[in-house]
Amino acid sequence: MPDATGAPGSAPDAASRPAATRKPGSPPEATLNAALAGRGAGGAPLAVLRERARAAYDALELPRWRRSGFWQTSFQELDLDALAPIAHAPDPRLPEILAGARSAGVLVQRDACVVHVELDDELAQRGVILCSLEQAAAQHTELFERYYLRRLPLDRHKLEAASAAFWSGGAFLYVPPGLHIEHPFQIVYEISDGGSAQYAHTLAIGDRGSELRLREYDVATGEVAADALHAGQFELYLEDGARCRLAQLTDWGEGAVSDCSTSVVEVGRDAYCHWLPALLGGHLIRHHYELVVAGQGGDMAFRGVLFSQAHEHLDVFAVDLHETGPSGGDVHWRGAATGSSRASFEGLIQINPGAQRTHTYLQFHSMMLSDAAKLDAIPSVLVSADDVSASHGGTVGELDEMLIFYMQTRGLTRPQAVKVIVEGFFEPLIVQLDDPPLEQQIRDRIGVKLAAASDDIERYALAR
Amino acid sequence: MATSLEIRNLHVRTEEREILRGVDLVVRKGELHALMGPNGSGKSTLANTIMGHPGYEVTDGEILVDGENITELPPHERAKLGLFLAFQYPVAIPGVSVANFLRLAINAQREEPIKVKEFGQQLRHAVELLDVDEGFTSRHLNDGFSGGEKKRAEVLQMAMLRPQIAVLDETDSGLDIDALRTVAEGVKKLHGEQGLGALIITHYQRILEYVRPEFVHIMMDGRIVMNGGNELVERLEKEGYDRIREEVAASA
Ligand SMILES: Nc1ncnc2c1ncn2[C@@H]1O[C@H](COP(=O)(O)OP(=O)(O)OP(=O)(O)O)[C@@H](O)[C@H]1O
Ligand SMILES: [Mg+2]
């Protein structure tokens, strides 16, 4: 029987609420993409780090990333004064998205509060910890301080600082050495309404030789008509020999949710991570992902799926960083764009000095479904060791009319045929999740997005 | 459901030029026809136009199914009428298994989705008919298939979708002797069991020796210039297209 542990957190009080600070005058410099490269701010008590973050928050501007004259990702339109953390009472019900799923544990944060925590009893007895991050800071202080912000900075831009200064609730997961856990841990961040400021933080640790599955869902539950913000930080540390399959499904729906987040995964000696973020909806998303292979023999498969539609703006920066060798990497992302959406995938392989005998490959494949959409892929490689192999590749695809005709002759309608093509395009990554319920969720969501864009896709086909 | 496919004075052009220049042909359910003709004479164009390929414009004439003009119907509606095309160059569908694709295609033509068990039985039956491995249907359709596998996959789809009238565009090309026999026997069986009508486009006598069509047509320069029975095939084999071309020119 799952038991409900972990008290839901409270929303930050008004006094510590972020105040907007936007200086008049010339626009600030755009933020350039660079690997975090181990720039962790941690190692101090939470109160100290929060204070530091608060100072950075006050001093910094809202971020903007600019790649060229006409392409930029800017959060400078965001009116922080109009946003506030929203408090909720505990909720015994499981979120809809987890219906029917078997879990090792579940943690749900609604807006600013953790409203639901459950952890398999037996796992709790064996030393697994799943609780709000607030609770972890108070009750598992030693563990918390050892890992919190080990790899994440807190002062690169205002939203990062806001997240580090003001996060509430939060998720903490610890899996002790040698424990193999079959069912996934599920962490859900929900935004329920416009005006919500959700400063989220997940800290997860797979100790030596442990094996786990972790899923994070970032979803909107209500109709988010007014602006809302998710500024999240995610960190996962896999100690020596640990193995994790991590999936993050971000789908803020068609509402006005902006999301500016950073996720980092550290892979220790002989550890392995299969990581798949799926970015399937959001008004404005900027996500920095960084996978750090920090120990010899560390290996990873870094997969990603993105699909932008309508007026969505999606900016992904994904880093495959190798600090030591021999190590392995395999980065493979796929993206599709419809409507007049803007999406960009910038992928960086960085191999530090001394990371000899590292082998890694980065590929991005895109599928254009509209002439008004833009989908850029910008791969780069930064190598500071000589005995390595690091390269990148990719393709740019469009709908193949011959393929559509072929399927039509088998009785499929045009939209059905398009759906098969697009699903088939993502399938090689989805099937690797090795997690049928999650796979189906992603397929279904892609199906819904396609259906919503079908008029658009038709227009595009006819215009060609 | 289609019991006859009638092509009347069909003229077809692409952006560049006219390819079919007045084709007349009738194929009924239960009949086996062969269509032969030199490279570039317009056989595949006819096959594709019958199915409604958007790249070919019908400028004159009609395609009738049971007397109804279908020239304006989209391809999937033609499939629903019971028409089928086995492609000369089947395309790959990455990420979609043969079995899953067939399930989609079958369900596209039904109100209720097909039952798992019924689908499984039909698939096993088709797999045996085409003599392919068990694993074949879980591979991605035509993705990395050899030439012969692609052709088998075409006939496998035909066996599953049970059309009334099928066009087989050089389904025999690229098959070794054993595969050719399997495919030909498959077609004959569907003809015998389901009353399949077929228009078999080919360059070779061999498949026709197995299938024994009752009607043979010869196409040249976008027209059907000669109709007959099996004796035409033998004549072609001996004399080649040049003699026929001369004869047609003389009688014109
Ligand atoms: N989509 C197209 N665009 C332009 N020209 C085309 C197109 N399709 C066919 N053609 C041309 O029309 C003519 C007939 O081609 P088609 O493929 O129908 O011949 P075929 O009889 O099937 O030949 P084969 O025996 O080589 O398969 C050829 O000259 C070909 O190049
Ligand atoms: Mg041809």
Coordinates of C-alpha atoms in Angstrom, one line a residue, chain B residues 31-174:
Chain B
E31 CA -10.5 -11.5 -65.1
L32 CA -6.7 -11.7 -65.5
H33 CA -5.2 -9.2 -68.0
A34 CA -1.6 -8.7 -69.0
L35 CA -0.3 -5.3 -70.1
M36 CA 3.0 -5.2 -71.9
G37 CA 4.9 -2.5 -73.7
P38 CA 8.4 -1.0 -74.1
N39 CA 10.0 1.2 -71.5
G40 CA 8.5 4.6 -71.3
S41 CA 5.3 3.6 -73.2
G42 CA 3.1 4.8 -70.3
K43 CA 2.2 1.6 -68.3
S44 CA 3.1 3.0 -64.9
T45 CA 1.4 6.3 -65.8
L46 CA -1.8 4.4 -66.5
A47 CA -1.4 2.4 -63.2
N48 CA -0.8 5.6 -61.2
T49 CA -3.6 7.5 -62.9
I50 CA -6.1 4.7 -62.1
M51 CA -5.3 5.2 -58.5
G52 CA -5.5 9.0 -58.7
H53 CA -1.8 10.1 -58.4
P54 CA -1.9 13.9 -58.1
G55 CA 1.1 14.4 -60.5
Y56 CA -0.9 13.1 -63.5
E57 CA -3.6 15.3 -65.0
V58 CA -6.4 13.7 -66.9
T59 CA -7.1 16.0 -69.8
D60 CA -9.7 13.9 -71.6
G61 CA -11.5 10.6 -71.2
E62 CA -12.8 8.8 -68.1
I63 CA -12.0 6.1 -65.6
L64 CA -15.2 4.3 -64.6
V65 CA -15.9 1.9 -61.8
D66 CA -19.2 0.1 -62.3
G67 CA -20.2 2.8 -64.7
E68 CA -19.4 5.7 -62.2
N69 CA -16.7 8.2 -63.2
I70 CA -14.0 8.2 -60.5
T71 CA -11.6 10.6 -62.1
E72 CA -12.2 13.2 -59.4
L73 CA -12.1 10.8 -56.5
P74 CA -9.1 11.0 -54.1
P75 CA -6.9 7.9 -54.0
H76 CA -8.2 6.5 -50.7
E77 CA -11.8 6.6 -52.0
R78 CA -10.6 4.5 -55.0
A79 CA -9.1 2.0 -52.6
K80 CA -12.4 1.8 -50.8
L81 CA -14.1 0.9 -54.0
G82 CA -11.8 -2.1 -54.2
L83 CA -9.0 -0.9 -56.4
F84 CA -5.4 -1.7 -55.6
L85 CA -2.0 -0.9 -57.0
A86 CA 1.2 -3.0 -56.4
F87 CA 3.8 -0.4 -57.1
Q88 CA 6.7 -0.8 -59.5
Y89 CA 8.9 1.1 -57.0
P90 CA 7.4 0.7 -53.5
V91 CA 8.4 3.4 -51.1
A92 CA 9.6 2.9 -47.5
I93 CA 7.7 4.0 -44.5
P94 CA 10.3 4.4 -41.8
G95 CA 9.1 3.7 -38.3
V96 CA 6.0 1.8 -39.2
S97 CA 5.9 -1.9 -39.2
V98 CA 4.2 -4.0 -41.9
A99 CA 1.7 -5.3 -39.4
N100 CA 0.8 -1.9 -37.9
F101 CA 0.5 -0.4 -41.3
L102 CA -1.8 -3.1 -42.5
R103 CA -4.0 -2.8 -39.4
L104 CA -4.3 1.0 -40.2
A105 CA -5.1 0.3 -43.8
I106 CA -7.7 -2.4 -43.0
N107 CA -9.3 -0.2 -40.3
A108 CA -9.5 2.7 -42.7
Q109 CA -11.9 0.7 -44.7
R110 CA -14.1 -0.4 -41.9
E111 CA -16.5 1.1 -39.4
E112 CA -15.3 -1.0 -36.4
P113 CA -11.6 -1.7 -35.9
I114 CA -10.7 -5.2 -36.8
K115 CA -10.5 -7.6 -33.9
V116 CA -7.0 -8.5 -32.8
K117 CA -7.6 -12.2 -33.3
E118 CA -9.2 -11.9 -36.7
F119 CA -6.3 -9.6 -37.9
G120 CA -3.8 -12.1 -36.6
Q121 CA -5.5 -15.0 -38.5
Q122 CA -5.6 -13.0 -41.7
L123 CA -2.0 -12.0 -41.3
R124 CA -0.8 -15.5 -40.7
H125 CA -2.7 -16.7 -43.7
A126 CA -1.1 -14.0 -45.9
V127 CA 2.3 -14.7 -44.5
E128 CA 2.0 -18.3 -45.4
L129 CA 0.7 -17.5 -48.8
L130 CA 3.7 -15.2 -49.6
D131 CA 6.1 -17.6 -47.8
V132 CA 7.8 -14.9 -45.8
D133 CA 9.3 -15.3 -42.3
E134 CA 7.4 -14.6 -39.1
G135 CA 9.6 -11.6 -38.4
F136 CA 8.8 -10.0 -41.8
T137 CA 5.6 -8.2 -40.6
S138 CA 7.3 -6.6 -37.6
R139 CA 9.9 -4.9 -39.9
H140 CA 9.4 -1.3 -41.0
L141 CA 7.5 -1.4 -44.3
N142 CA 9.9 -1.5 -47.2
D143 CA 12.6 0.1 -45.0
G144 CA 15.8 -1.6 -46.0
F145 CA 13.9 -4.3 -47.8
S146 CA 15.6 -6.0 -50.8
G147 CA 13.9 -5.7 -54.2
G148 CA 12.3 -9.1 -53.8
E149 CA 11.1 -8.4 -50.3
K150 CA 9.4 -5.2 -51.4
K151 CA 7.5 -7.0 -54.1
R152 CA 6.4 -9.7 -51.7
A153 CA 5.3 -7.0 -49.3
E154 CA 3.1 -5.5 -52.1
V155 CA 1.4 -8.8 -52.7
L156 CA 1.1 -9.4 -49.0
Q157 CA -0.8 -6.1 -48.7
M158 CA -3.0 -7.0 -51.5
A159 CA -3.8 -10.3 -49.9
M160 CA -4.7 -8.5 -46.7
L161 CA -6.7 -5.7 -48.2
R162 CA -8.7 -8.0 -50.6
P163 CA -9.2 -5.6 -53.5
Q164 CA -11.7 -6.5 -56.3
I165 CA -9.4 -5.3 -59.1
A166 CA -5.7 -4.8 -58.7
V167 CA -3.0 -3.4 -61.0
L168 CA 0.4 -5.1 -60.5
D169 CA 3.1 -2.9 -61.9
E170 CA 6.1 -5.1 -62.7
T171 CA 5.7 -7.1 -59.5
D172 CA 7.7 -9.8 -61.1
S173 CA 10.8 -7.6 -61.8
G174 CA 13.7 -8.3 -59.5

